């Protein structure tokens, strides 16, 4: 069994808790008022491997930077959530990603950027193209979805994070399976039980 720890971050009212509950139970409950950290746990089969998933949902506004950094160090991968109807929530994402990168100090940090509330098109303040561009700039994967209406899309976003980050490095590798790293002038090559991946050599040890 492979343990995978995920931290979900984003502004208030973007649907973080709703996404966690949707993934864990497939149920949607619209209104939450989380004032404290909550850890959700479940098991999933991913690529014929049993994965023990933990998702930590923290109220960012209530946590000091030191507590947020502690949560970041705990996590193997990250879901960064914004609402397409809240431009401010979108603008806060780069700062969160910078804090993750500075805290983890890792070669690659598995991250999926999620634009939620895609069902509320009439109130859209962030275009799909803007979300895609930000994901490219931050070197993370991108999903735009509706937690309220698309349970399969929620499942796909979390499973994608469990499998790979944007450069193709599996979280499984980071959680204890055998790994080798080799270097040449153009690429870093990662080999593990799930195969090999090439990452541009601009990433440094």
Coordinates of C-alpha atoms in Angstrom, one line a residue, residues 1 23 44 47 52 58 61 66 71 108 112 118 146 155 157 159 166 173:
X1 CA 0.0 0.0 0.0
X23 CA -13.8 12.9 -3.9
X44 CA -8.1 4.0 -4.1
X47 CA -2.5 1.6 -11.8
X52 CA -3.9 5.3 0.9
X58 CA -6.8 24.0 5.9
X61 CA -6.7 32.8 6.3
X66 CA 4.8 28.9 9.8
X71 CA 1.5 21.6 6.2
X108 CA 9.7 19.0 -9.0
X112 CA -2.6 20.4 -10.2
X118 CA -17.3 25.9 -14.3
X146 CA -17.5 21.9 -11.5
X155 CA -11.9 12.1 -9.4
X157 CA -8.0 15.7 -11.1
X159 CA -5.9 10.7 -9.6
X166 CA 3.4 18.4 -14.9
X173 CA 8.4 7.7 -6.6

